[in-house]
Amino acid sequence: MDNISKRLSDLRELMRREHLAAFIFPSTDPHQGEYVPDHWKGREFISGFNGSAGTAVVTLNSAALWTDSRYFIAAEDMLRNTEFQLMKLKMEGTPTIAQWIGQEVAAMDEPHSTEVGIDGMVSSANSVRELIADLRREGGITLRTNLDPLAQIWRQRPVIPLNPVEPHPMEYAGEETASKLARIRQALRQQHADGMLMASLDDIAWTLNLRGTDVHCNPVFVSYLLISTQSATLYIYKEKLSPEICAYLKENHVEVDDYDRVGQGLKDYFEYNILLDPDEVSYTLYKAVRREVVEAESPVKRMKTVKNAVEQDGFRRAMLRDGIAMVQFLKWLDEADVSHETEISIDRRLTALRARQPLYRDISFDTIAGYGDHAAIIHYEATPETDIPLKPEGLLLLDSGAQYLDGTTDITRTIALGPLSDYQRHVYTLVLKGHIQVEMAKFPSGISGTQLDVLAKRAMWREGLHYLHGTGHGVGTYLNVHEGPHQIRMEWKPAPLVEGMTVTDEPGIYLPGRFGVRIENTLLIVPYQDTEFGHFLQFEPLTLCPIDKRPIVVEELTDEELRWLNDYHHTVFTRLAPHLSDSERRWLEQACAPICK
């Protein structure tokens, strides 16, 4: 960790020159993405923690990192032998960032400053405004937003990606860009807005029917899109655009300007007002606007989450091909001498099988292959240092997915590699019960996913068991594997669930130092029935892959749950069997054979 010590030393030298008591490094980039290009991984650079969520804070005398329950175990390991203290979000006794900074500043023998820094270009308008208010309550601490210390202390900093932009054809998109722009402008008029700045990379890619490779696992490209009543301007490095893409944008009346000129574009914006999503647009760009601001959620987010008929069919085709690869992998794993395999080797084999499928482009996130106690680390990612061999016993948790041109997949299976304890089988069955209860849900259109979350947890709560991550998230159409704003989770999320949305169903139980279980399908929200009380919806499982029956305590399933499982396996076999070899078909027939009490 000598590199971390040197980086902290360089940062503190700069902080003293700038008269700063602390500096805050969020996980975000100028586009508020969950996954960010290497150029903006400042929190990882300064702390060494590489999880997808977290905030690092450095004062002149101390350092701390806040992250959520998915990363508690991993963060403790990554921060070992550094100055950073782990702060566990949502745990009793954990101070907020502002509270901790206030305590640290008050404890300084001779405070040189009560000013704190954050890069306003990589922090959303809402997050900065909340931080300003929180810091003010902690003894009048002020926030400075016009400094990027990484520009000075990060030697050999990765450049902003210049990868080429690619078309996303109508056969996969299902709606022309001109139609999408017209719908966006109509939504803006309904909110009495003349235009908007789009900063979210997946929203831009969806709107323009374009894709890229600028972000690991996410087919997006670094850019902004400024829309007004009569025009649209894409702010992007022009080296990324081929003559064909330039011609396509011109046909759709989209002008092109340099990525770094977006601030000037906002200053020159001439309409009466502009819609800005304060959770999406950076504080720096928000402050650059000289017109009246309409603060609202970007209308594109909810448009994008409702899949049209072409996109829905694309998902079904992608899930079919993904299911073929999964069956080939599971059959191989069943027949292999697992003692010769490791977490990394099985990840490589599964990725190779997916890569053989038509329209495959990439994985959709880094595979989580956790064996034994590694499965209790919710977002575990094996490295050469942590990679362990498998054994013909216990449970393997495998969370993986792929990017196909016609859809994005996300699936988790927990697999018995050999003998299990009674408690392992009981916990597995509790997770399966929660998974099935969500999939069987029938609900009125427009409810929030929060209102379904208890279905996944009811059985495990009776046992005093729980998990803190979300139960489900949206999935993009050859886009980001995490798509919102709708979710299924315990925390209140008002975004409604409506027909045409995709959402995952992934309850789990994690016992640190012992084992973990998660079972996940991707679902499509489809009609159920119309009654005098409204339009009711249900879930169609898109994922086609057997759920391991060996760990199930059949007696603990209700008749209804058992019937759902057998029906699901019948569907999996019926859909996949025609595309498999004879030996693969025989294996799948056994894996999908009905079970009874």
PDB file of N, CA and C in Angstrom, residues 344 348 380-388:
ATOM      1  N   ILE A 344     -11.767 -18.550 -10.933  1.00  0.00           N
ATOM      2  CA  ILE A 344     -11.433 -17.855 -12.175  1.00  0.00           C
ATOM      3  C   ILE A 344     -11.562 -18.783 -13.371  1.00  0.00           C
ATOM      4  N   ARG A 348     -13.920 -18.161 -16.742  1.00  0.00           N
ATOM      5  CA  ARG A 348     -13.401 -18.131 -18.115  1.00  0.00           C
ATOM      6  C   ARG A 348     -14.145 -19.111 -19.013  1.00  0.00           C
ATOM      7  N   TYR A 380     -18.414 -10.197  -4.535  1.00  0.00           N
ATOM      8  CA  TYR A 380     -17.070 -10.768  -4.634  1.00  0.00           C
ATOM      9  C   TYR A 380     -16.650 -10.912  -6.100  1.00  0.00           C
ATOM     10  N   GLU A 381     -15.416 -10.560  -6.379  1.00  0.00           N
ATOM     11  CA  GLU A 381     -14.839 -10.780  -7.694  1.00  0.00           C
ATOM     12  C   GLU A 381     -13.471 -11.412  -7.501  1.00  0.00           C
ATOM     13  N   ALA A 382     -13.316 -12.642  -7.986  1.00  0.00           N
ATOM     14  CA  ALA A 382     -12.065 -13.365  -7.784  1.00  0.00           C
ATOM     15  C   ALA A 382     -10.904 -12.657  -8.485  1.00  0.00           C
ATOM     16  N   THR A 383      -9.774 -12.602  -7.833  1.00  0.00           N
ATOM     17  CA  THR A 383      -8.536 -12.090  -8.395  1.00  0.00           C
ATOM     18  C   THR A 383      -7.487 -13.186  -8.271  1.00  0.00           C
ATOM     19  N   PRO A 384      -6.354 -13.046  -8.954  1.00  0.00           N
ATOM     20  CA  PRO A 384      -5.304 -14.059  -8.790  1.00  0.00           C
ATOM     21  C   PRO A 384      -4.892 -14.251  -7.335  1.00  0.00           C
ATOM     22  N   GLU A 385      -5.037 -13.212  -6.522  1.00  0.00           N
ATOM     23  CA  GLU A 385      -4.649 -13.311  -5.110  1.00  0.00           C
ATOM     24  C   GLU A 385      -5.712 -14.026  -4.275  1.00  0.00           C
ATOM     25  N   THR A 386      -6.987 -13.900  -4.653  1.00  0.00           N
ATOM     26  CA  THR A 386      -8.065 -14.479  -3.844  1.00  0.00           C
ATOM     27  C   THR A 386      -8.627 -15.767  -4.440  1.00  0.00           C
ATOM     28  N   ASP A 387      -8.275 -16.076  -5.680  1.00  0.00           N
ATOM     29  CA  ASP A 387      -8.817 -17.235  -6.379  1.00  0.00           C
ATOM     30  C   ASP A 387      -8.543 -18.514  -5.587  1.00  0.00           C
ATOM     31  N   ILE A 388      -9.585 -19.317  -5.413  1.00  0.00           N
ATOM     32  CA  ILE A 388      -9.417 -20.557  -4.657  1.00  0.00           C
ATOM     33  C   ILE A 388      -9.924 -21.741  -5.476  1.00  0.00           C
TER      34      ILE A 388
END
